[in-house]
XYZ file of C-alpha atoms in Angstrom:
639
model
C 0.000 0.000 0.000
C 2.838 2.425 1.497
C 4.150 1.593 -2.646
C 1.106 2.109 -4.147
C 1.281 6.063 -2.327
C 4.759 6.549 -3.603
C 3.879 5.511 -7.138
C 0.940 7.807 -7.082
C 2.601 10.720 -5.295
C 5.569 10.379 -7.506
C 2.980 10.647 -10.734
C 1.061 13.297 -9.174
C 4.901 15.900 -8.860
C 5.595 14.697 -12.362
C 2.629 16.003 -13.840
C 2.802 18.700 -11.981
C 6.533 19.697 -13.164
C 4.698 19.151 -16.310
C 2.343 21.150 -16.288
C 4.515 23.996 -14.740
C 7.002 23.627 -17.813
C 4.340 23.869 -20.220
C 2.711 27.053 -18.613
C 6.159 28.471 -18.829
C 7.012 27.841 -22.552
C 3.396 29.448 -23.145
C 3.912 32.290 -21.260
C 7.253 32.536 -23.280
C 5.956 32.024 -26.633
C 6.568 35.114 -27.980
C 9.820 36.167 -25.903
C 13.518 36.573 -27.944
C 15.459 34.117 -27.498
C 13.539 31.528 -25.305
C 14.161 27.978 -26.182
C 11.424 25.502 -25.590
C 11.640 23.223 -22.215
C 10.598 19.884 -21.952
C 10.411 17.697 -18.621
C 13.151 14.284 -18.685
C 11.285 11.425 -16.628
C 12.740 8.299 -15.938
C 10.930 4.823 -14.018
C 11.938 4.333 -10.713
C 12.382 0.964 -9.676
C 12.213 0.337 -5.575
C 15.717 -1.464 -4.547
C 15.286 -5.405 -4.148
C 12.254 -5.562 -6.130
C 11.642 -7.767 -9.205
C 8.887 -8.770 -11.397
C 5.703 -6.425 -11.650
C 6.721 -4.008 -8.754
C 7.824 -0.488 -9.660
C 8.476 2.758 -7.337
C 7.108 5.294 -9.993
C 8.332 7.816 -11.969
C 11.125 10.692 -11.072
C 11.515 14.098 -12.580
C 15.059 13.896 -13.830
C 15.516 17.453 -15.185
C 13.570 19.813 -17.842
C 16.075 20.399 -20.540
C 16.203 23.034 -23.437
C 14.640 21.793 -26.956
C 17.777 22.525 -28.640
C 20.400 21.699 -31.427
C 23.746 22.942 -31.672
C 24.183 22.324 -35.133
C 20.859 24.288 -36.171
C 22.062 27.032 -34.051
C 25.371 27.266 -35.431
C 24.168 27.476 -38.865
C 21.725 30.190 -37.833
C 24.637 32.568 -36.530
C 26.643 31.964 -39.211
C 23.669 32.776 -41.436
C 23.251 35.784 -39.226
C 26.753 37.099 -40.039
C 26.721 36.424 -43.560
C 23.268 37.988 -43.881
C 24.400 41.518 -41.630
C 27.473 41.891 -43.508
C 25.743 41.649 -46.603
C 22.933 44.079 -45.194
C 25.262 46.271 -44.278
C 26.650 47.091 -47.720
C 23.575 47.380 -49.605
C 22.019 50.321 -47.293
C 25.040 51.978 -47.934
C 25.473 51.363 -51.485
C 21.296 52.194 -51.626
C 22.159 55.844 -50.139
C 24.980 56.182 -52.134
C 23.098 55.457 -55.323
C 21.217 58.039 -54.408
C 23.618 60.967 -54.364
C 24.097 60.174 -58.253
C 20.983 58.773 -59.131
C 19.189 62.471 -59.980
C 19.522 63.318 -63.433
C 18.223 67.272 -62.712
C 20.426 68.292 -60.407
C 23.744 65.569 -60.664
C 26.889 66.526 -61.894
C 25.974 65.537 -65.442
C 23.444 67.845 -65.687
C 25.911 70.580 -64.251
C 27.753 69.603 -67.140
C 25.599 70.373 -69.695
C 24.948 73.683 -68.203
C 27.991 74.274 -68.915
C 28.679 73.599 -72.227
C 24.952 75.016 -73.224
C 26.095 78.682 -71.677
C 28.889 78.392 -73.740
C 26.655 77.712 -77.209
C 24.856 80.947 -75.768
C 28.573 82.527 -75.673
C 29.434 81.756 -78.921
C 26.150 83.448 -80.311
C 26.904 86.483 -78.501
C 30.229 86.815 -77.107
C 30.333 90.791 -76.472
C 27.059 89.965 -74.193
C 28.033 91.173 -70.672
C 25.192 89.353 -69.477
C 25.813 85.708 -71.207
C 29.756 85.905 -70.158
C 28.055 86.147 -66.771
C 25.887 83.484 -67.273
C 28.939 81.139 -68.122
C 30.682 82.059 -65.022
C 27.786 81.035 -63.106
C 27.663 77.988 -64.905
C 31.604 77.347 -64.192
C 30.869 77.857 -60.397
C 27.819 75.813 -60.704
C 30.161 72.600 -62.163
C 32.267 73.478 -59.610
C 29.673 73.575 -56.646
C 28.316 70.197 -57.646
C 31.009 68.389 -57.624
C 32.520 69.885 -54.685
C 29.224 69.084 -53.133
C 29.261 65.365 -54.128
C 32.361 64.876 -52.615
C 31.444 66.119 -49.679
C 28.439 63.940 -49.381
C 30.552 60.461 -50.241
C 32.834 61.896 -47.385
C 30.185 62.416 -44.781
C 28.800 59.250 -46.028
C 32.123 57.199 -44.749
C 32.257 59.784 -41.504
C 28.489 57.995 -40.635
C 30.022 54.467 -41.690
C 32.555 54.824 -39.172
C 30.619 56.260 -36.595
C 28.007 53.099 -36.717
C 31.329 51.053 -36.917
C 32.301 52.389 -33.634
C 28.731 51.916 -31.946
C 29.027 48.124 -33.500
C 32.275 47.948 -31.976
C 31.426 49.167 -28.645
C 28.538 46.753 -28.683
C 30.641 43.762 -29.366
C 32.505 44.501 -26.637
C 29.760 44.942 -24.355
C 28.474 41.322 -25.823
C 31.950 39.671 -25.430
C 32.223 41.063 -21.644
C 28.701 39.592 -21.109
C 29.554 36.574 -22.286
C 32.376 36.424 -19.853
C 30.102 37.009 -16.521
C 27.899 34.216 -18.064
C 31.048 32.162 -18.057
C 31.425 32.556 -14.890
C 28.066 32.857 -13.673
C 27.724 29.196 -15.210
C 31.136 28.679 -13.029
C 29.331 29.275 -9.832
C 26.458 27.531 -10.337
C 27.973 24.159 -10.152
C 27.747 23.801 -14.369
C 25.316 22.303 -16.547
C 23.053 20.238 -13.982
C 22.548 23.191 -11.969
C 22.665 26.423 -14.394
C 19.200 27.771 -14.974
C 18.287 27.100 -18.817
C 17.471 31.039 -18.957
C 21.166 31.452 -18.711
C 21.736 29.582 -21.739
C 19.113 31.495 -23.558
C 21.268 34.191 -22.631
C 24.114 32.991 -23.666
C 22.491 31.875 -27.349
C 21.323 35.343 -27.780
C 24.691 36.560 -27.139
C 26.569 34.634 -29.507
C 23.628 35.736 -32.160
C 23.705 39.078 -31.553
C 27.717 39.127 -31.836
C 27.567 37.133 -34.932
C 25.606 40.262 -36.256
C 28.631 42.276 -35.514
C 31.706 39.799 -36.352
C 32.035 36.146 -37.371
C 32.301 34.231 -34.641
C 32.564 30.735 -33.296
C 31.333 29.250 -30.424
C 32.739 26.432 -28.717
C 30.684 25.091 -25.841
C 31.610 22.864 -23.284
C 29.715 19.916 -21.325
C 29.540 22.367 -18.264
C 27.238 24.993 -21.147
C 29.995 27.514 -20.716
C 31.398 29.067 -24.128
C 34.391 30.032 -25.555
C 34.314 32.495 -28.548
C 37.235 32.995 -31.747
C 36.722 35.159 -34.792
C 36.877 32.834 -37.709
C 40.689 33.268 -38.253
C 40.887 31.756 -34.923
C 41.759 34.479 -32.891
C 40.486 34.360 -29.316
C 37.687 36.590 -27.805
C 36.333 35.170 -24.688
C 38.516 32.216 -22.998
C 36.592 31.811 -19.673
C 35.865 34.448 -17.796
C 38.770 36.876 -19.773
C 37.253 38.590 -22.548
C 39.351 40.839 -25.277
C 38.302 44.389 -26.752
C 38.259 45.452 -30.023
C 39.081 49.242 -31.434
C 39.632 50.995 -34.651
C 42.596 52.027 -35.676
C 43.806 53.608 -38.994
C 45.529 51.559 -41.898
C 49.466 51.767 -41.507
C 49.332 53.085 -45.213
C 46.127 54.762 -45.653
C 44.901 56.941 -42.506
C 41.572 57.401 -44.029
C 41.041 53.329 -43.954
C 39.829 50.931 -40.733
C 41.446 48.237 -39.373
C 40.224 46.288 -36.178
C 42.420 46.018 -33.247
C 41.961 42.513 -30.953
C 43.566 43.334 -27.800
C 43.354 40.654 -25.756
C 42.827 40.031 -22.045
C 46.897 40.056 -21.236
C 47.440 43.318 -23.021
C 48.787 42.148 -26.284
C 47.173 43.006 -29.243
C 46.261 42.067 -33.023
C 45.722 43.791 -36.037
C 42.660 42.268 -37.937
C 41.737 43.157 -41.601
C 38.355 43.716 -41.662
C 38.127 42.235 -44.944
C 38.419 39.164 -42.908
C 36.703 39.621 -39.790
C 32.385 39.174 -41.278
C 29.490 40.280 -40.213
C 28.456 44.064 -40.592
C 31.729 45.347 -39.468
C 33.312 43.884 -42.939
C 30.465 45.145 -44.686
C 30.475 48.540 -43.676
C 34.426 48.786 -44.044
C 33.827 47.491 -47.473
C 31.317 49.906 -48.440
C 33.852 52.740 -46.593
C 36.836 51.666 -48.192
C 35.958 50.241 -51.412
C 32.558 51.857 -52.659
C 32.809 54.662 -51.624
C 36.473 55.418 -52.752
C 35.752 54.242 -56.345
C 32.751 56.661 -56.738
C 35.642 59.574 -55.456
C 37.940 58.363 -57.618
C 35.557 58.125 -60.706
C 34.580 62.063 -59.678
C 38.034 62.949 -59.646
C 39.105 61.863 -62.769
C 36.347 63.200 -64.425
C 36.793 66.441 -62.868
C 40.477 66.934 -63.372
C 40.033 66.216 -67.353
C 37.471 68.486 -67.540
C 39.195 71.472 -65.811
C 42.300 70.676 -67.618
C 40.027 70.779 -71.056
C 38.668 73.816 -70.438
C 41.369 75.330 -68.615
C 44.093 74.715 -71.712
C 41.293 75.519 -74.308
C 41.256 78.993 -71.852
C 44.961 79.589 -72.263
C 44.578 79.369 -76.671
C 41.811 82.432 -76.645
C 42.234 86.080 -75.532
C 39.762 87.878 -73.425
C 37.566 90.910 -74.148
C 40.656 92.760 -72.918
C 43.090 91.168 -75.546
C 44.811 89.443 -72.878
C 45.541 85.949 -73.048
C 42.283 83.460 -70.700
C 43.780 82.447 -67.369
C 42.132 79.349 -66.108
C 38.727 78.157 -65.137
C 39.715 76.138 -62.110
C 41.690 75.249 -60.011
C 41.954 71.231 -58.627
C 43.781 69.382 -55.671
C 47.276 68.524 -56.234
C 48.160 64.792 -55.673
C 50.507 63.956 -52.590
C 52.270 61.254 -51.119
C 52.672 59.780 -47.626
C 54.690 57.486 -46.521
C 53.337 54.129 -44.636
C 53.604 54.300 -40.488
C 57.265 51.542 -40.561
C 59.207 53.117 -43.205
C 62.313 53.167 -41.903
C 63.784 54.503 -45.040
C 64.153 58.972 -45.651
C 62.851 58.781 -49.207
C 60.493 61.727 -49.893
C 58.125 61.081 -52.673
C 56.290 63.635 -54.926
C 53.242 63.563 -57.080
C 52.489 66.086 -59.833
C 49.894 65.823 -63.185
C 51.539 66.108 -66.015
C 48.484 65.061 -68.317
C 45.259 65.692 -65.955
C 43.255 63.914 -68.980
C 44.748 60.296 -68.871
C 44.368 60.205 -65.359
C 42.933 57.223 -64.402
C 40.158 56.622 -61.574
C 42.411 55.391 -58.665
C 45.151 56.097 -56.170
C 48.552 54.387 -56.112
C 51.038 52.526 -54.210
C 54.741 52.943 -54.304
C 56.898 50.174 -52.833
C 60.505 49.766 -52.289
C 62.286 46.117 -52.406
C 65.879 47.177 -52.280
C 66.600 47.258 -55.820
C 63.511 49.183 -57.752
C 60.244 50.804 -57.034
C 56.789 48.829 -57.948
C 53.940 51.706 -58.597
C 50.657 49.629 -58.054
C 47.235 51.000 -59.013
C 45.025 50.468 -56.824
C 41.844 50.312 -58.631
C 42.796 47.118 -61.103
C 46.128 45.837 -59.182
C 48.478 46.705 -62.239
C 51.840 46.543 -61.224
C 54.678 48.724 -62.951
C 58.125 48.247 -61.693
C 61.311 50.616 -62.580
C 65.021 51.130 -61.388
C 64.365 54.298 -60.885
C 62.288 57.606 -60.074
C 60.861 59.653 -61.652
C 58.726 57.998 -63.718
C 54.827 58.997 -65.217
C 51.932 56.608 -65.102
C 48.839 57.520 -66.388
C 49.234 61.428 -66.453
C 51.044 61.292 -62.997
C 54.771 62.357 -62.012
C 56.359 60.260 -59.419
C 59.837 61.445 -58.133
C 62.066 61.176 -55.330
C 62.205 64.578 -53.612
C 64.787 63.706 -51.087
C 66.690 60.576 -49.286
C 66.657 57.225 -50.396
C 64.114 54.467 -49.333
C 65.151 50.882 -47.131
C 63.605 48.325 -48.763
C 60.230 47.263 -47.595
C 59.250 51.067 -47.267
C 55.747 51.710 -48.985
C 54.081 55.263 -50.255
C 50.587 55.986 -50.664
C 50.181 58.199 -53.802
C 46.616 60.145 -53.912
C 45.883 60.946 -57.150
C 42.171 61.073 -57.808
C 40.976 61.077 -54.834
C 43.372 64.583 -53.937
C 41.154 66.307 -57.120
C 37.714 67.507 -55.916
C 39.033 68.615 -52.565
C 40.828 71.328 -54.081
C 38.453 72.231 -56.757
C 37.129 76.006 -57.221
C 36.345 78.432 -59.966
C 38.884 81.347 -59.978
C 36.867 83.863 -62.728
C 35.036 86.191 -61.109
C 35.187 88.909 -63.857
C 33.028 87.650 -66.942
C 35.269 89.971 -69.732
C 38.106 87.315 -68.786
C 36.445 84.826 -70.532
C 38.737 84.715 -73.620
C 36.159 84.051 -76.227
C 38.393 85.327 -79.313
C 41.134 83.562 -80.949
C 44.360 85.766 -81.215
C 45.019 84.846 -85.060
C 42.900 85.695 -87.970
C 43.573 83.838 -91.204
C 42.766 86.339 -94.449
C 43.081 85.674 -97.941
C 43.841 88.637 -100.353
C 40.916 90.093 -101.478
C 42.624 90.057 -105.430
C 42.850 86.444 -105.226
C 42.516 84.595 -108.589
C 42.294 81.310 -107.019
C 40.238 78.917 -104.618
C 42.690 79.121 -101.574
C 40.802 78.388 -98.635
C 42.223 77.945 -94.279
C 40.316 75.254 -92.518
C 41.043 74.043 -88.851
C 42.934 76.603 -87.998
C 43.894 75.583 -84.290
C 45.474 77.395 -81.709
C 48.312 76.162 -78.576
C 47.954 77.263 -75.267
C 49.392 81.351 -76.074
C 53.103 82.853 -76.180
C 55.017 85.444 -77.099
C 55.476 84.933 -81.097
C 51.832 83.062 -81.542
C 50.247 86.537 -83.133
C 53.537 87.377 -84.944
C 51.927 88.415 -88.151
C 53.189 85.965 -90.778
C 52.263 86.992 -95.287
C 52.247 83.804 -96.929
C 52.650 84.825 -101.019
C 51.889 82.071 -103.479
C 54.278 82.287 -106.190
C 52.590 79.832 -108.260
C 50.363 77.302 -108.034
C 52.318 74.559 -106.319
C 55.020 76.836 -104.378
C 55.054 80.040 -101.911
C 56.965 81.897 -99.991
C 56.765 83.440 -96.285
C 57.438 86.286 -94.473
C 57.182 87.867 -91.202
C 58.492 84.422 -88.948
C 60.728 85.586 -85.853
C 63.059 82.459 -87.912
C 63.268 84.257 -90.870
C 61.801 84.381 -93.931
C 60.826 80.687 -96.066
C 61.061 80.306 -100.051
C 60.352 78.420 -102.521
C 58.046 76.257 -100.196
C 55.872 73.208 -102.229
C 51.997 73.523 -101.825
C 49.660 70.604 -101.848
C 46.059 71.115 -101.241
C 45.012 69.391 -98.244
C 48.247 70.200 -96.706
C 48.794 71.548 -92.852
C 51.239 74.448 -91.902
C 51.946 74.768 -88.022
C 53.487 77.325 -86.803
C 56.169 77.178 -83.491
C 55.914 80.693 -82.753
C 59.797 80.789 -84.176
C 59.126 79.106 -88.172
C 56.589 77.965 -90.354
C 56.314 73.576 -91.006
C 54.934 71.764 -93.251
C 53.162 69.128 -92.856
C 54.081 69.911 -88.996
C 52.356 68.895 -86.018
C 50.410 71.448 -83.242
C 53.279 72.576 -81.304
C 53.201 72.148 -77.666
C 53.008 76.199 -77.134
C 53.281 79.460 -78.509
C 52.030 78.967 -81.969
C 49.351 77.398 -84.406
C 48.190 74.471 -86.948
C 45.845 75.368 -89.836
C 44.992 73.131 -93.603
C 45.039 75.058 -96.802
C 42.873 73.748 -99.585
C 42.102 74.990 -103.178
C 44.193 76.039 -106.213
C 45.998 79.236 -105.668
C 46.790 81.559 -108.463
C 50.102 83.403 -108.775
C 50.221 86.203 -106.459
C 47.677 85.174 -104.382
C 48.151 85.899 -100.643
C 47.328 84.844 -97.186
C 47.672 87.375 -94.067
C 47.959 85.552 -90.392
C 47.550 88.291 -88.146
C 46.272 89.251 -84.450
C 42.617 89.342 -83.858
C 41.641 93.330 -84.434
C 38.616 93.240 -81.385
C 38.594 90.177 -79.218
C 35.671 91.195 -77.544
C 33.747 90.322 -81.022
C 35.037 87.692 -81.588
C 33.636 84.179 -80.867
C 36.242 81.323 -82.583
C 37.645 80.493 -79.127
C 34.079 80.290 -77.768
C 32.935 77.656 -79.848
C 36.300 75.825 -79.328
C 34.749 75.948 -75.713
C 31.555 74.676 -77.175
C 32.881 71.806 -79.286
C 34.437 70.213 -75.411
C 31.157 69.115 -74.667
C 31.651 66.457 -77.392
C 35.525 65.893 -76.673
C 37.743 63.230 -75.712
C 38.369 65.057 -71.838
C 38.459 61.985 -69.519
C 40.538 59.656 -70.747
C 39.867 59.901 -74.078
C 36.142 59.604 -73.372
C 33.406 61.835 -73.069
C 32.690 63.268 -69.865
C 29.238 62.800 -70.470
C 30.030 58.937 -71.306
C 32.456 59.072 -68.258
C 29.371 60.487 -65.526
C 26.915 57.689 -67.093
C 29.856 55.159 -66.155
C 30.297 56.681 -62.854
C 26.323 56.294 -62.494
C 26.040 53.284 -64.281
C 28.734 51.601 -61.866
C 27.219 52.593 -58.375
C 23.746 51.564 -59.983
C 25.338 48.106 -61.234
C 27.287 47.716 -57.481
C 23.421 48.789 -55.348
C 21.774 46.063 -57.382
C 24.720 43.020 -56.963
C 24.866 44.025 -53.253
C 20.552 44.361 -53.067
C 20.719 40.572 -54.804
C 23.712 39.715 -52.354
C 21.492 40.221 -49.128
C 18.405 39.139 -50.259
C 19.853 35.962 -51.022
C 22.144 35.805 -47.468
C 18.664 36.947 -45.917
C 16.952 33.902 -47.389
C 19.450 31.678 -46.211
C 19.092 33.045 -42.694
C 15.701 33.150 -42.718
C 15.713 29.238 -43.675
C 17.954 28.722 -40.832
C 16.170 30.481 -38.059
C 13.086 28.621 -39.401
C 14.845 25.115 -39.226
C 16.212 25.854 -35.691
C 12.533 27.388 -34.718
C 10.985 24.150 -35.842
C 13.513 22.340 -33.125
C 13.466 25.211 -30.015
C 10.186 27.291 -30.616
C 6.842 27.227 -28.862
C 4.099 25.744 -30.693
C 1.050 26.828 -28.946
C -1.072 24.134 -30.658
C 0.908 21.708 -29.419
C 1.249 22.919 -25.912
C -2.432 23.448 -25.672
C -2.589 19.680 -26.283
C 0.260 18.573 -23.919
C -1.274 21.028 -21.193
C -4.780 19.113 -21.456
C -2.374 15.581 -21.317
C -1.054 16.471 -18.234
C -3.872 17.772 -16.232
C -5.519 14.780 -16.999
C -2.296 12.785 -15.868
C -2.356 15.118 -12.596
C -5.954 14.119 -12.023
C -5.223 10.355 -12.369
C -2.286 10.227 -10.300
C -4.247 12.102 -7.367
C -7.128 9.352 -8.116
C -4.501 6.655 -7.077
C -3.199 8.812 -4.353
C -6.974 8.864 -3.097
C -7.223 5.510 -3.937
C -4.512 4.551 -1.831
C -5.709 6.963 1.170
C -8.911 5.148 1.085
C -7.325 1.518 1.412
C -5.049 2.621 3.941
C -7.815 3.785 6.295
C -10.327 1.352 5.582
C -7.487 -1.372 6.350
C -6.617 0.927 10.094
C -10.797 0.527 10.848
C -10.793 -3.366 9.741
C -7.922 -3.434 12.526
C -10.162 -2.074 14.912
């Protein structure tokens, strides 16, 4: 009888752990992080007994619904799916600095070149030259503007790089009281479960922040590594991390591990996941191309306009002084040179520039220049050398070999953009040669393309070219001397070096002219080079203005062409890295569901387990009563 209690007593607790577990995982269904319980029961078998006889049931434990696997998969997920997530709202914000076709720099652009159509039409116009200078500042404005944005854009990167940084380290310090929290508990058969919900939410949430992984023990307590293996929290010792600029580039990231002894690692981020890696990669990489796309648009088309400047003379008659005025390039050396070489930068040819910075290394015997945007390697014995438009020289010293330079081309452009007219008769409209045939000419001698170089002393020198027959002339006037006997072809080009006339010649680099002669001359027909008479009438330099809009600026492209690329590329890069986290979102979201199928709440089926176990509870207290009953109708048989 005395058995028949225990059994019934024994039934009556375990239903009633039972239905205490499954009141708590409904009152939990809906809470973060909770894992779903479950009560462990076991028979209990009274010592000595064999056969038929039993001594109940005892409530071993209630455990956590949970698999290790499925929850490693879901914070990997997690990290994969953040760092992706990360990128694509930047690159989504970033698309829109460019994506407005109104008010972007193209349109700027177009401005431009449309003020100078009005120009050409009516170059004495006080009121159009000050249109074009608006227009000039307006180019100017924009582009100073959009480089401003993409640089406040990284400044906000970093800052939510820091806040995710401070938060890992508040997450990897938690992790290390729950260590030892676990510690004091007396370990797994002890440690309440909510601890280890705890601790699972941790390891998720820091898996948002950095790849990490978790390596639990029997006892439940965790030890965390970044995926290179690099310890964060051993125990109850937990490491910080902290930003600290690139050894070569100041303006990049890197993360700093330093651990729990003092010693410290640098991490690239590049290697380190989660949204850290994908905001450095939109900081570092996305954003930097877009700059470096800007900048070499904007240097060729300030060098365009400013050299077409320098061939024309303003309303005053004085040769055009430049547009605008752009950033230099510099160099810096890397943090452990331990060499004195000085590197400088200069452009030589602002219109091949190319849209990247460069790297300058020294192995002990010659220089590698590496461009940063493709990885090209040059290598040379010596300095200076030009790549793409760009000077590099050694200023002073000499480098040790493993020393390393940082070159800013590009990106050095916008910074130190402006538009220096403020006076709209500088605008040198006029050309400062006119080309005149004789007005007694017999024949059908005509001057096409006549083209000027950037102005010097000699390029007005009036120059008389006399034909003294059909196929041959002769010139006068040239600071050289005079020219005889000279053959005539029709078709042919004469340049002019500001010092003698060439045929056939090339457009000298300065200081003089190129023009084509067609037609048959007669004998004695003449053709007078001479300086403009009114350059404030005149309009030939104007429309060499004009015709830029069409011109080869950026790198032989374009700039139109060059801005749709520029547009075209952040557009291209906001849609690969939209795709890239919907898919790593997917993949998370099919791991979350897999582990929720394991470790969630179902209500239905607690609902049904709840009505299970009350009906358990009220059978077990049947036999209690049962038992009761017996045992006092036996004590009154006794009587």
């Amino acid at each position: 009888m005395s058995d028949l209690l225990r059994i019934g007593s024994s039934a009556l607790n375990a239903a009633y752990v039972q239905l205490q577990t499954t009141g708590q995982n409904i009152a939990n269904a809906a809470t973060p992080g909770y894992v779903r319980r479950e009560v462990l029961l076991q028979e209990t078998v009274s010592a000595g007994r064999t056969g038929m006889g039993g001594g109940g049931v005892d409530v071993v434990g209630v455990r956590r619904v949970y698999d290790a696997f499925l929850q490693r998969e879901a914070a990997v997920s997690g990290a994969a799916s953040a760092q992706d997530a990360a990128r694509s709202s930047g690159l989504s914000r970033l698309d829109q600095l460019f994506a407005d076709s109104q008010s972007g720099l193209g349109a700027a652009f177009d401005d431009l070149v449309s003020s100078f159509t009005d120009l050409s039409a009516r170059p004495a116009d006080a009121s159009v030259r000050t249109a074009v200078l608006a227009r000039v500042e307006g180019f100017a404005s924009r582009a100073a503007s959009l480089d401003a944005s993409l640089l406040d854009l990284r400044q906000a990167t970093r800052q939510r790089m820091q806040g995710d940084v401070n938060q890992a380290n508040d997450i990897m310090a938690a992790l290390a009281a729950f260590n030892r929290q676990v510690g004091q508990s007396g370990g797994n058969a002890s440690a309440p479960n909510n601890l280890f919900d705890q601790r699972d939410t941790l390891l998720a949430d820091l898996n948002r922040i950095v790849r990490a992984n978790a390596t639990i023990a029997a006892d439940g307590t965790v030890n965390v590594s970044t995926q290179r293996g690099e310890p964060l929290v051993v125990g109850e010792q937990a490491a910080q991390f902290g930003l600290m600029p690139d050894t070569l580039d100041s303006t990049r990231v890197d993360l700093s591990l330093i651990r729990a002894n003092g010693t410290s690692t640098r991490l690239e981020m590049a290697d380190v996941g989660g949204s850290l890696a994908g905001m450095a990669r939109f900081a570092d990489t996305d954003i930097d191309a877009a700059r470096m796309r800007l900048g070499q648009i904007v240097a060729g088309v300030a060098q365009g306009f400013n050299a077409q400047q320098s061939r024309g003379l303003d309303a005053t008659g004085a040769t055009g002084q430049p547009f605008f005025a752009i950033g230099s390039p510099s160099v810096a050396g890397a943090a452990g040179n331990s060499g004195s070489a000085q590197l400088s930068a200069s452009f030589v040819d602002a219109s091949k520039l190319q849209a990247s910075d460069y790297t300058v290394a020294y192995d002990g015997s010659q220089y590698s220049v590496t461009r940063l945007s493709d990885g090209q390697v040059s290598t040379f014995a010596g300095l200076p050398q030009t790549i793409d438009g760009l000077s590099i020289g050694l200023n002073a010293g000499s480098p040790a070999a493993g020393d390393r330079f940082l070159v800013r081309s590009a990106s050095a452009v916008v910074p130190g953009l402006r538009a220096l007219q403020s006076n709209p008769a500088r605008i040198a409209t006029a050309s400062p040669v006119t080309a005149q045939t004789g007005a007694a000419n017999t024949g059908d001698l005509s001057v096409s393309a006549l083209d000027m170089a950037p102005i010097g002393p000699n390029t007005a020198a009036a120059v008389s070219i006399t034909f003294t027959s059909a196929g041959t002339f002769d010139v006068t006037g040239l600071p050289g001397g005079p020219l005889t006997g000279v053959a005539y072809t029709p078709g042919m080009t004469l340049a002019f070096d500001g010092n003698t006339l060439i045929p056939n010649g090339s457009m000298p680099a300065t200081n003089g002219w190129s023009m084509t002669l067609s037609g048959t001359p007669g004998a004695g027909d003449t053709l007078q080079l001479q300086p403009t008479a009114n350059p404030a009438q005149d309009n030939r330099n104007a429309r060499a203005l004009q015709a830029l809009g069409d011109a080869g600026l950026v790198d032989g492209a374009r700039v139109i062409d060059r801005f749709a690329d520029l547009v075209g590329e952040v557009g291209t890069r906001s849609q690969s890295a939209q795709s890239a986290a919907d898919m790593s979102e997917r993949l998370h979201g099919d791991a979350l569901r897999a582990r929720s199928d394991v470790s969630d709440v179902n209500l239905d089926e607690e609902a049904a387990h709840l009505l299970q176990y009350q009906q358990a509870y009220q059978a077990a207290a049947k036999v209690v009563a049962a038992a009761n009953e017996m045992f006092r109708t036996l004590l009154e048989a006794t009587r």
